[in-house]
């Protein structure tokens, strides 16, 4: 047992230093054994980061018995490929059985994956794609500060990954928000896969972090007392701190030291034997290999990381916009958001913005709840990651942005969030050709291809302001990632047969359900979002021509229900109609869902072909054949061909 | 006519200063008229950048009569929303008719789109999503230097967009490669949409650029002689230079100056009248509005930006790997690449790398052609943009990377490349669960959803080393963007009925064609890439059970041919089989392509469900039911259900 000091004594007690030294030797042995057993992995960086990991997890305010303890210090590892050392340190400090980690590292079914995973006790965030860890730390720091914790957030990063621009974004954010709870330790082993970092792509870290207003400390990353002092809290911190820890890749095994090949290569059996001998660790690799061969791990043994996604139990009273209301869905979102905050004054959601509050309609929230409004500048990569991490800290979190920034620019950040099973509500307000004259660089028309491909993300494309209001409240009341897409323009209120709002008083949003906007028998048109009212116009035109078009809104386009598919199968012709790339949107989802059985009706897919230009949305729709009159013509012609054939 | 000095005289001739002053007044009038006519756009930044644009396009080595002149200076505008000023300056300097730009700005069908477009003469690169312009400049600078040009590359950027991390990546790259041809001008108007940049997200630009080794000059951005001097070439440049140009948003119209609302708001008719009066410009808005209403522009009037994509006419002799060859597709790519270089010694391709040359097999190329190998560090966003721009400079350009970095991390950069109709060959070497123990953060299983959604990008997933070799040569010999995906593992050589390589001597790669790997009659399985040989194994298993499975490789999965679709329609059951997310991959493409007509066979989609874990690829395939034996069982069972029903 190493005494846990929480970095309070000015110097580490002698027992602590000795304990950590002994631990580090064992950890290096584990790293060698794990990677050689697995036949792959990253021993070099694991061994340069060993003292840093051992010191942090043994001394910080964390509890192996209760790894999710409230108000704990958080330790993030951004260079997730150092998983062998992370798992070994955690296992040997009692977070779980280190032996299992050694035996099953990188074995299919084992929780001890190649890059660190949040399913493992002690790991705060799954990482692996470089450059996202500091952003995650910023998200945690913001959320924890609002929760009133005075905890510290430690982030260990590689020096190679400092080349990533997202880290600079995170650095600025941490300074701008005075996140003095954050201490970064950069493992400065000076090497990356292709050689010396100074040769591959020079970065003057001291100058850069200083420029960004950080406190910079240089230290020998293998000198435990020196590292300990660098990690002690400042009395009166001016902001975040970076500890540039000079280390040696492959530290502890003579023939590995400073050799970049060991960044990503496991030792051979023979090399591993020599390495273990040098470390004074018994060589049990053959027994371990046999145990590993004996059987695949039964599967996940740890808790699901999804558990505990924060939700709001009270979502207030939905607003009902009357039939003559002239508004856009984004304004309905903005009002629902302030409603949610006002009825949850003790649990106000966090709202992230990237310099677009006025357009995405979070301005009213920002004015009313400035401490919960996080202005993140034009730094979308950072924001996507930070907001994702914050959503893991017992807080409902929204990020609203234009579609192309909320989706196209940040897909890989969302993918990591998805893998982390975060709890983020992304609201994309400027989707489709509806954005109009800003042109193709600003037309978000591939959001279903991207966000729809994420397995732990629910997608909602509401039909009008009323459904938007209810969808936003629903997302806040349910755990997990939500993506809510809408256009920019005013959208008429959809009404039912009795002329009252269809998504009004009697309506309750259910994820995955579809909405029958108008019954018909000659063909069924499935649409979503701001095309719903246009679809109804097309149906009215066809009605006058004696054709009864059924119109259905599939507001959850990646979760088409069996009931909807059954209904579609009953028609002689199906039509999809969307303000989205027609190859990868709602139409493609319907085609795929119907393809398992023979006998689906022919599907006419109406959507954006290629890129739209810059101009009034109505003109752009016309160029794409998407105006109601054109849609009616196309359907009529297709039905004619069907009956004549 | 303003005399074009190419920045040679130490001071700008008096006539030049006077001419530019007069031009700037006209430009500001145009900006007001264009945005008010369009009812949208960005007048504020256009007016702060006016002197910068006017000076650059009037003085740099560009030719309005020949905008694509070889060896010209290149002027890039990264904050593409300043399009009104860009178009006005270009039009008034003779690149095209300024009147048309004023009249049709942001009108559907006009080439004068909301964000600057490369179709417009004088515009080097379409921009609009912030932060990518400097990366583009780096790509041009690298390519132009290799071509032997001593031209200069100017990049005008906003100060708000300096928050984007990609700019820092580009800054480091420019310094590392000594790109002293680059001069950046930052329009420091101090405002962004949400207010003062210093409040929204502070960035100390002088300190940051200095940290990164740039020469920094501060200047008044409306003082033409001072700006001129700052833009003059250095005698002995140490590296790239940034000119921090202090400007005033909305400059020239008193009530617009320093008001952030005019970043993105057009003036009303009344405001525009006042502004024009203040500028001393006749108010012809009513006539212009009428002319604008009179008719939509006929469509594109300028050349296609795609013309002139560089290709290699000589692709050498394909390599044929014999049936007993044990190799991976990425090695075949690497060898094809060096072959291409060796037979084109005067036109060696450019190859970009992000610290993975050994893994993506560009190391041999790097050793043989160090000047054409561009080590870009762990800076994928920058690299995707820089490589895209370089591919517009009469050079065949490859970028090889792991799938998750080449695709997931950089989608929006590829989207901008796609809009720019670049000529980039992206080779993703580590796709699918085939990457194995690196785990889900490193499994690129959504590449068809992403790259397949780009309209100007051809996608190839070759079946074996022989087809890889030919696909790489094909991509080099054809203009446009190509995405070539492959796994990490060794892939057996596919053979024909006679036991010789199917993609060997007699084979020629044709884009969009499918390959019949084995004929059959009971069901057809369509697959791609490294699953081809597994599909053949499954077919052999079924053969022994009396079931004749046809196996087809669809190596161009986003361009399925009518012939393939017809063939599929003739079977009682179709199966898709892929190392890709099964919801958005080859199976979904087939389902969509078949959906237009009734009567397609039921489609059984076999692919990755959710995320794979970390482990040996074979174990991961087994967990997903994708091993040949499992596939055979599933198909047999499904066929049984079909016949019994």
PDB file of C-alpha atoms in Angstrom, chain A residues 208-434:
ATOM      1  CA  UNK A 208       3.277  27.896 -27.200  1.00  0.00           C
ATOM      2  CA  UNK A 209       1.766  27.138 -23.797  1.00  0.00           C
ATOM      3  CA  UNK A 210       3.221  30.386 -22.455  1.00  0.00           C
ATOM      4  CA  UNK A 211       1.706  32.336 -25.367  1.00  0.00           C
ATOM      5  CA  UNK A 212      -1.619  30.864 -24.432  1.00  0.00           C
ATOM      6  CA  UNK A 213      -1.244  32.035 -20.841  1.00  0.00           C
ATOM      7  CA  UNK A 214      -0.443  28.770 -19.129  1.00  0.00           C
ATOM      8  CA  UNK A 215       1.939  28.200 -16.238  1.00  0.00           C
ATOM      9  CA  UNK A 216       4.781  26.056 -17.578  1.00  0.00           C
ATOM     10  CA  UNK A 217       6.996  23.786 -15.441  1.00  0.00           C
ATOM     11  CA  UNK A 218       9.793  21.633 -16.786  1.00  0.00           C
ATOM     12  CA  UNK A 219      10.748  18.511 -14.888  1.00  0.00           C
ATOM     13  CA  UNK A 220      12.445  15.141 -15.224  1.00  0.00           C
ATOM     14  CA  UNK A 221       9.525  12.805 -15.802  1.00  0.00           C
ATOM     15  CA  UNK A 222      11.241   9.864 -14.121  1.00  0.00           C
ATOM     16  CA  UNK A 223      12.259  11.816 -10.990  1.00  0.00           C
ATOM     17  CA  UNK A 224       9.408  11.026  -8.642  1.00  0.00           C
ATOM     18  CA  UNK A 225       9.999  13.769  -6.019  1.00  0.00           C
ATOM     19  CA  UNK A 226      10.479  16.401  -8.736  1.00  0.00           C
ATOM     20  CA  UNK A 227       7.374  15.248 -10.578  1.00  0.00           C
ATOM     21  CA  UNK A 228       5.472  15.227  -7.300  1.00  0.00           C
ATOM     22  CA  UNK A 229       6.401  18.855  -6.586  1.00  0.00           C
ATOM     23  CA  UNK A 230       5.382  19.875 -10.107  1.00  0.00           C
ATOM     24  CA  UNK A 231       2.000  18.301  -9.557  1.00  0.00           C
ATOM     25  CA  UNK A 232       1.276  19.985  -6.233  1.00  0.00           C
ATOM     26  CA  UNK A 233      -1.526  22.549  -6.349  1.00  0.00           C
ATOM     27  CA  UNK A 234      -0.492  26.175  -6.536  1.00  0.00           C
ATOM     28  CA  UNK A 235      -1.538  28.388  -3.678  1.00  0.00           C
ATOM     29  CA  UNK A 236      -3.075  30.988  -5.930  1.00  0.00           C
ATOM     30  CA  UNK A 237      -3.303  29.511  -9.392  1.00  0.00           C
ATOM     31  CA  UNK A 238      -3.452  31.960 -12.274  1.00  0.00           C
ATOM     32  CA  UNK A 239      -4.832  29.399 -14.642  1.00  0.00           C
ATOM     33  CA  UNK A 240      -4.094  25.967 -16.004  1.00  0.00           C
ATOM     34  CA  UNK A 241      -0.650  24.460 -15.685  1.00  0.00           C
ATOM     35  CA  UNK A 242       1.405  22.284 -17.979  1.00  0.00           C
ATOM     36  CA  UNK A 243       4.192  20.080 -16.697  1.00  0.00           C
ATOM     37  CA  UNK A 244       6.652  19.312 -19.475  1.00  0.00           C
ATOM     38  CA  UNK A 245       8.044  16.017 -18.239  1.00  0.00           C
ATOM     39  CA  UNK A 246      11.288  15.016 -19.941  1.00  0.00           C
ATOM     40  CA  UNK A 247      11.246  11.267 -20.298  1.00  0.00           C
ATOM     41  CA  UNK A 248      12.890   8.415 -22.163  1.00  0.00           C
ATOM     42  CA  UNK A 249      10.882   6.194 -24.470  1.00  0.00           C
ATOM     43  CA  UNK A 250      11.233   2.573 -23.402  1.00  0.00           C
ATOM     44  CA  UNK A 251      12.681   3.711 -20.048  1.00  0.00           C
ATOM     45  CA  UNK A 252      13.998   0.896 -17.853  1.00  0.00           C
ATOM     46  CA  UNK A 253      15.097  -1.566 -20.521  1.00  0.00           C
ATOM     47  CA  UNK A 254      18.451  -0.625 -21.984  1.00  0.00           C
ATOM     48  CA  UNK A 255      17.909  -1.821 -25.524  1.00  0.00           C
ATOM     49  CA  UNK A 256      14.495  -0.170 -25.776  1.00  0.00           C
ATOM     50  CA  UNK A 257      15.482   3.263 -24.549  1.00  0.00           C
ATOM     51  CA  UNK A 258      15.141   6.059 -27.114  1.00  0.00           C
ATOM     52  CA  UNK A 259      14.384   3.653 -29.942  1.00  0.00           C
ATOM     53  CA  UNK A 260      11.273   4.814 -31.851  1.00  0.00           C
ATOM     54  CA  UNK A 261      10.538   1.333 -33.192  1.00  0.00           C
ATOM     55  CA  UNK A 262       9.234   0.457 -29.734  1.00  0.00           C
ATOM     56  CA  UNK A 263       6.553   3.101 -29.993  1.00  0.00           C
ATOM     57  CA  UNK A 264       4.314   0.593 -31.682  1.00  0.00           C
ATOM     58  CA  UNK A 265       6.107  -2.743 -31.713  1.00  0.00           C
ATOM     59  CA  UNK A 266       5.834  -5.482 -29.122  1.00  0.00           C
ATOM     60  CA  UNK A 267       8.990  -7.281 -28.082  1.00  0.00           C
ATOM     61  CA  UNK A 268       9.588 -10.763 -29.403  1.00  0.00           C
ATOM     62  CA  UNK A 269       9.522 -13.633 -26.922  1.00  0.00           C
ATOM     63  CA  UNK A 270      13.311 -13.597 -26.723  1.00  0.00           C
ATOM     64  CA  UNK A 271      13.557  -9.824 -26.353  1.00  0.00           C
ATOM     65  CA  UNK A 272      10.902  -9.914 -23.672  1.00  0.00           C
ATOM     66  CA  UNK A 273      12.901 -12.496 -21.732  1.00  0.00           C
ATOM     67  CA  UNK A 274      15.941 -10.226 -21.783  1.00  0.00           C
ATOM     68  CA  UNK A 275      13.872  -7.219 -20.826  1.00  0.00           C
ATOM     69  CA  UNK A 276      12.245  -8.965 -17.869  1.00  0.00           C
ATOM     70  CA  UNK A 277      15.624 -10.198 -16.692  1.00  0.00           C
ATOM     71  CA  UNK A 278      16.973  -6.663 -16.812  1.00  0.00           C
ATOM     72  CA  UNK A 279      13.988  -5.433 -14.814  1.00  0.00           C
ATOM     73  CA  UNK A 280      14.396  -8.267 -12.324  1.00  0.00           C
ATOM     74  CA  UNK A 281      10.882  -9.559 -13.013  1.00  0.00           C
ATOM     75  CA  UNK A 282      10.252 -13.315 -13.124  1.00  0.00           C
ATOM     76  CA  UNK A 283       9.597 -14.518 -16.647  1.00  0.00           C
ATOM     77  CA  UNK A 284       6.223 -16.288 -16.604  1.00  0.00           C
ATOM     78  CA  UNK A 285       5.386 -15.569 -20.238  1.00  0.00           C
ATOM     79  CA  UNK A 286       4.975 -19.202 -21.216  1.00  0.00           C
ATOM     80  CA  UNK A 287       2.461 -19.925 -18.472  1.00  0.00           C
ATOM     81  CA  UNK A 288       0.643 -16.709 -19.288  1.00  0.00           C
ATOM     82  CA  UNK A 289       0.526 -17.577 -22.973  1.00  0.00           C
ATOM     83  CA  UNK A 290      -1.012 -20.906 -22.114  1.00  0.00           C
ATOM     84  CA  UNK A 291      -3.611 -19.316 -19.849  1.00  0.00           C
ATOM     85  CA  UNK A 292      -4.390 -16.826 -22.613  1.00  0.00           C
ATOM     86  CA  UNK A 293      -4.867 -19.576 -25.166  1.00  0.00           C
ATOM     87  CA  UNK A 294      -7.100 -21.476 -22.758  1.00  0.00           C
ATOM     88  CA  UNK A 295     -10.109 -19.390 -23.470  1.00  0.00           C
ATOM     89  CA  UNK A 296     -11.492 -16.179 -24.623  1.00  0.00           C
ATOM     90  CA  UNK A 297     -12.725 -13.882 -21.833  1.00  0.00           C
ATOM     91  CA  UNK A 298     -16.370 -14.406 -21.102  1.00  0.00           C
ATOM     92  CA  UNK A 299     -17.045 -10.825 -22.086  1.00  0.00           C
ATOM     93  CA  UNK A 300     -17.546  -7.557 -20.321  1.00  0.00           C
ATOM     94  CA  UNK A 301     -17.132  -7.745 -16.586  1.00  0.00           C
ATOM     95  CA  UNK A 302     -17.425  -4.080 -15.717  1.00  0.00           C
ATOM     96  CA  UNK A 303     -20.375  -1.729 -15.493  1.00  0.00           C
ATOM     97  CA  UNK A 304     -21.846  -0.204 -18.614  1.00  0.00           C
ATOM     98  CA  UNK A 305     -20.428   3.276 -19.086  1.00  0.00           C
ATOM     99  CA  UNK A 306     -23.815   4.475 -20.209  1.00  0.00           C
ATOM    100  CA  UNK A 307     -25.329   4.126 -16.776  1.00  0.00           C
ATOM    101  CA  UNK A 308     -25.991   7.404 -15.094  1.00  0.00           C
ATOM    102  CA  UNK A 309     -26.459   9.615 -18.122  1.00  0.00           C
ATOM    103  CA  UNK A 310     -28.024  12.707 -16.579  1.00  0.00           C
ATOM    104  CA  UNK A 311     -31.621  13.460 -17.440  1.00  0.00           C
ATOM    105  CA  UNK A 312     -34.130  16.105 -16.431  1.00  0.00           C
ATOM    106  CA  UNK A 313     -37.193  14.560 -14.825  1.00  0.00           C
ATOM    107  CA  UNK A 314     -39.164  17.771 -15.083  1.00  0.00           C
ATOM    108  CA  UNK A 315     -39.368  19.067 -18.639  1.00  0.00           C
ATOM    109  CA  UNK A 316     -42.033  21.663 -17.916  1.00  0.00           C
ATOM    110  CA  UNK A 317     -45.102  22.228 -20.007  1.00  0.00           C
ATOM    111  CA  UNK A 318     -44.701  21.946 -23.747  1.00  0.00           C
ATOM    112  CA  UNK A 319     -45.477  25.102 -25.691  1.00  0.00           C
ATOM    113  CA  UNK A 320     -48.129  24.851 -28.342  1.00  0.00           C
ATOM    114  CA  UNK A 321     -47.748  27.159 -31.292  1.00  0.00           C
ATOM    115  CA  UNK A 322     -51.099  27.901 -32.952  1.00  0.00           C
ATOM    116  CA  UNK A 323     -51.818  27.179 -36.623  1.00  0.00           C
ATOM    117  CA  UNK A 324     -51.226  30.795 -37.621  1.00  0.00           C
ATOM    118  CA  UNK A 325     -47.837  30.920 -35.885  1.00  0.00           C
ATOM    119  CA  UNK A 326     -45.007  32.142 -38.091  1.00  0.00           C
ATOM    120  CA  UNK A 327     -41.752  30.857 -36.695  1.00  0.00           C
ATOM    121  CA  UNK A 328     -38.796  28.628 -37.241  1.00  0.00           C
ATOM    122  CA  UNK A 329     -37.891  25.422 -35.474  1.00  0.00           C
ATOM    123  CA  UNK A 330     -34.697  26.928 -34.084  1.00  0.00           C
ATOM    124  CA  UNK A 331     -36.664  29.537 -32.169  1.00  0.00           C
ATOM    125  CA  UNK A 332     -38.851  26.784 -30.772  1.00  0.00           C
ATOM    126  CA  UNK A 333     -35.674  25.016 -29.685  1.00  0.00           C
ATOM    127  CA  UNK A 334     -34.375  28.160 -27.999  1.00  0.00           C
ATOM    128  CA  UNK A 335     -37.584  28.659 -26.050  1.00  0.00           C
ATOM    129  CA  UNK A 336     -37.782  25.009 -25.008  1.00  0.00           C
ATOM    130  CA  UNK A 337     -34.226  25.323 -23.759  1.00  0.00           C
ATOM    131  CA  UNK A 338     -34.955  28.317 -21.544  1.00  0.00           C
ATOM    132  CA  UNK A 339     -38.091  26.554 -20.327  1.00  0.00           C
ATOM    133  CA  UNK A 340     -36.046  23.525 -19.337  1.00  0.00           C
ATOM    134  CA  UNK A 341     -33.628  25.743 -17.456  1.00  0.00           C
ATOM    135  CA  UNK A 342     -36.323  27.684 -15.666  1.00  0.00           C
ATOM    136  CA  UNK A 343     -38.052  24.603 -14.273  1.00  0.00           C
ATOM    137  CA  UNK A 344     -34.733  23.037 -13.271  1.00  0.00           C
ATOM    138  CA  UNK A 345     -33.045  25.933 -11.539  1.00  0.00           C
ATOM    139  CA  UNK A 346     -30.883  23.556  -9.513  1.00  0.00           C
ATOM    140  CA  UNK A 347     -29.910  21.496 -12.573  1.00  0.00           C
ATOM    141  CA  UNK A 348     -29.676  24.041 -15.375  1.00  0.00           C
ATOM    142  CA  UNK A 349     -28.363  22.417 -18.567  1.00  0.00           C
ATOM    143  CA  UNK A 350     -24.977  23.391 -19.918  1.00  0.00           C
ATOM    144  CA  UNK A 351     -25.124  24.966 -23.358  1.00  0.00           C
ATOM    145  CA  UNK A 352     -22.068  25.168 -25.619  1.00  0.00           C
ATOM    146  CA  UNK A 353     -21.836  27.685 -28.438  1.00  0.00           C
ATOM    147  CA  UNK A 354     -19.322  28.359 -31.209  1.00  0.00           C
ATOM    148  CA  UNK A 355     -19.919  32.035 -31.917  1.00  0.00           C
ATOM    149  CA  UNK A 356     -23.412  31.537 -33.330  1.00  0.00           C
ATOM    150  CA  UNK A 357     -25.758  32.034 -30.374  1.00  0.00           C
ATOM    151  CA  UNK A 358     -27.945  34.568 -32.141  1.00  0.00           C
ATOM    152  CA  UNK A 359     -28.455  32.314 -35.136  1.00  0.00           C
ATOM    153  CA  UNK A 360     -28.926  29.071 -33.249  1.00  0.00           C
ATOM    154  CA  UNK A 361     -31.251  30.801 -30.795  1.00  0.00           C
ATOM    155  CA  UNK A 362     -29.380  30.178 -27.586  1.00  0.00           C
ATOM    156  CA  UNK A 363     -28.946  33.896 -26.968  1.00  0.00           C
ATOM    157  CA  UNK A 364     -31.865  34.129 -24.559  1.00  0.00           C
ATOM    158  CA  UNK A 365     -30.469  31.217 -22.580  1.00  0.00           C
ATOM    159  CA  UNK A 366     -27.052  32.885 -22.576  1.00  0.00           C
ATOM    160  CA  UNK A 367     -28.484  36.074 -21.119  1.00  0.00           C
ATOM    161  CA  UNK A 368     -30.549  34.292 -18.485  1.00  0.00           C
ATOM    162  CA  UNK A 369     -27.952  31.707 -17.466  1.00  0.00           C
ATOM    163  CA  UNK A 370     -24.536  33.174 -18.296  1.00  0.00           C
ATOM    164  CA  UNK A 371     -22.682  30.771 -16.003  1.00  0.00           C
ATOM    165  CA  UNK A 372     -24.137  27.798 -17.863  1.00  0.00           C
ATOM    166  CA  UNK A 373     -23.550  29.224 -21.325  1.00  0.00           C
ATOM    167  CA  UNK A 374     -20.131  28.222 -22.642  1.00  0.00           C
ATOM    168  CA  UNK A 375     -18.905  30.477 -25.413  1.00  0.00           C
ATOM    169  CA  UNK A 376     -16.280  28.333 -27.101  1.00  0.00           C
ATOM    170  CA  UNK A 377     -15.333  30.508 -30.052  1.00  0.00           C
ATOM    171  CA  UNK A 378     -14.778  29.179 -33.546  1.00  0.00           C
ATOM    172  CA  UNK A 379     -13.292  25.946 -32.204  1.00  0.00           C
ATOM    173  CA  UNK A 380     -15.699  23.213 -33.136  1.00  0.00           C
ATOM    174  CA  UNK A 381     -13.379  20.220 -32.769  1.00  0.00           C
ATOM    175  CA  UNK A 382     -12.619  21.173 -29.210  1.00  0.00           C
ATOM    176  CA  UNK A 383     -16.208  21.996 -28.452  1.00  0.00           C
ATOM    177  CA  UNK A 384     -17.589  18.681 -29.668  1.00  0.00           C
ATOM    178  CA  UNK A 385     -15.173  16.813 -27.410  1.00  0.00           C
ATOM    179  CA  UNK A 386     -15.536  19.119 -24.421  1.00  0.00           C
ATOM    180  CA  UNK A 387     -19.317  19.078 -24.575  1.00  0.00           C
ATOM    181  CA  UNK A 388     -19.258  15.299 -24.872  1.00  0.00           C
ATOM    182  CA  UNK A 389     -17.113  14.904 -21.771  1.00  0.00           C
ATOM    183  CA  UNK A 390     -19.162  17.429 -19.804  1.00  0.00           C
ATOM    184  CA  UNK A 391     -22.232  15.331 -20.551  1.00  0.00           C
ATOM    185  CA  UNK A 392     -20.619  12.465 -18.629  1.00  0.00           C
ATOM    186  CA  UNK A 393     -20.448  14.609 -15.500  1.00  0.00           C
ATOM    187  CA  UNK A 394     -24.028  14.288 -14.316  1.00  0.00           C
ATOM    188  CA  UNK A 395     -25.232  17.233 -16.362  1.00  0.00           C
ATOM    189  CA  UNK A 396     -27.599  17.593 -19.304  1.00  0.00           C
ATOM    190  CA  UNK A 397     -25.531  19.234 -22.037  1.00  0.00           C
ATOM    191  CA  UNK A 398     -26.570  20.841 -25.307  1.00  0.00           C
ATOM    192  CA  UNK A 399     -24.398  22.003 -28.160  1.00  0.00           C
ATOM    193  CA  UNK A 400     -26.136  24.027 -30.851  1.00  0.00           C
ATOM    194  CA  UNK A 401     -24.396  24.940 -34.081  1.00  0.00           C
ATOM    195  CA  UNK A 402     -24.885  25.153 -37.833  1.00  0.00           C
ATOM    196  CA  UNK A 403     -25.157  21.713 -39.399  1.00  0.00           C
ATOM    197  CA  UNK A 404     -21.874  21.778 -41.308  1.00  0.00           C
ATOM    198  CA  UNK A 405     -19.951  22.605 -38.124  1.00  0.00           C
ATOM    199  CA  UNK A 406     -21.989  20.433 -35.756  1.00  0.00           C
ATOM    200  CA  UNK A 407     -21.702  17.422 -38.068  1.00  0.00           C
ATOM    201  CA  UNK A 408     -19.376  17.575 -41.086  1.00  0.00           C
ATOM    202  CA  UNK A 409     -16.522  19.353 -39.318  1.00  0.00           C
ATOM    203  CA  UNK A 410     -16.639  17.249 -36.165  1.00  0.00           C
ATOM    204  CA  UNK A 411     -17.574  13.733 -37.135  1.00  0.00           C
ATOM    205  CA  UNK A 412     -14.629  12.030 -35.476  1.00  0.00           C
ATOM    206  CA  UNK A 413     -15.238  13.876 -32.214  1.00  0.00           C
ATOM    207  CA  UNK A 414     -18.811  12.636 -32.262  1.00  0.00           C
ATOM    208  CA  UNK A 415     -17.581   9.148 -33.081  1.00  0.00           C
ATOM    209  CA  UNK A 416     -15.416   9.200 -29.949  1.00  0.00           C
ATOM    210  CA  UNK A 417     -18.347  10.568 -27.978  1.00  0.00           C
ATOM    211  CA  UNK A 418     -20.452   7.745 -29.350  1.00  0.00           C
ATOM    212  CA  UNK A 419     -17.873   5.182 -28.262  1.00  0.00           C
ATOM    213  CA  UNK A 420     -17.787   6.878 -24.856  1.00  0.00           C
ATOM    214  CA  UNK A 421     -21.584   6.656 -24.719  1.00  0.00           C
ATOM    215  CA  UNK A 422     -21.832  10.300 -23.827  1.00  0.00           C
ATOM    216  CA  UNK A 423     -25.036  12.113 -23.106  1.00  0.00           C
ATOM    217  CA  UNK A 424     -24.797  15.033 -25.489  1.00  0.00           C
ATOM    218  CA  UNK A 425     -27.696  16.738 -27.210  1.00  0.00           C
ATOM    219  CA  UNK A 426     -26.490  18.216 -30.488  1.00  0.00           C
ATOM    220  CA  UNK A 427     -28.879  20.649 -32.116  1.00  0.00           C
ATOM    221  CA  UNK A 428     -28.026  21.497 -35.718  1.00  0.00           C
ATOM    222  CA  UNK A 429     -30.029  24.514 -36.758  1.00  0.00           C
ATOM    223  CA  UNK A 430     -28.934  25.221 -40.329  1.00  0.00           C
ATOM    224  CA  UNK A 431     -29.449  22.003 -42.259  1.00  0.00           C
ATOM    225  CA  UNK A 432     -30.309  21.449 -45.890  1.00  0.00           C
ATOM    226  CA  UNK A 433     -30.617  23.718 -48.908  1.00  0.00           C
ATOM    227  CA  UNK A 434     -32.935  25.640 -46.631  1.00  0.00           C
TER     228      UNK A 434
END
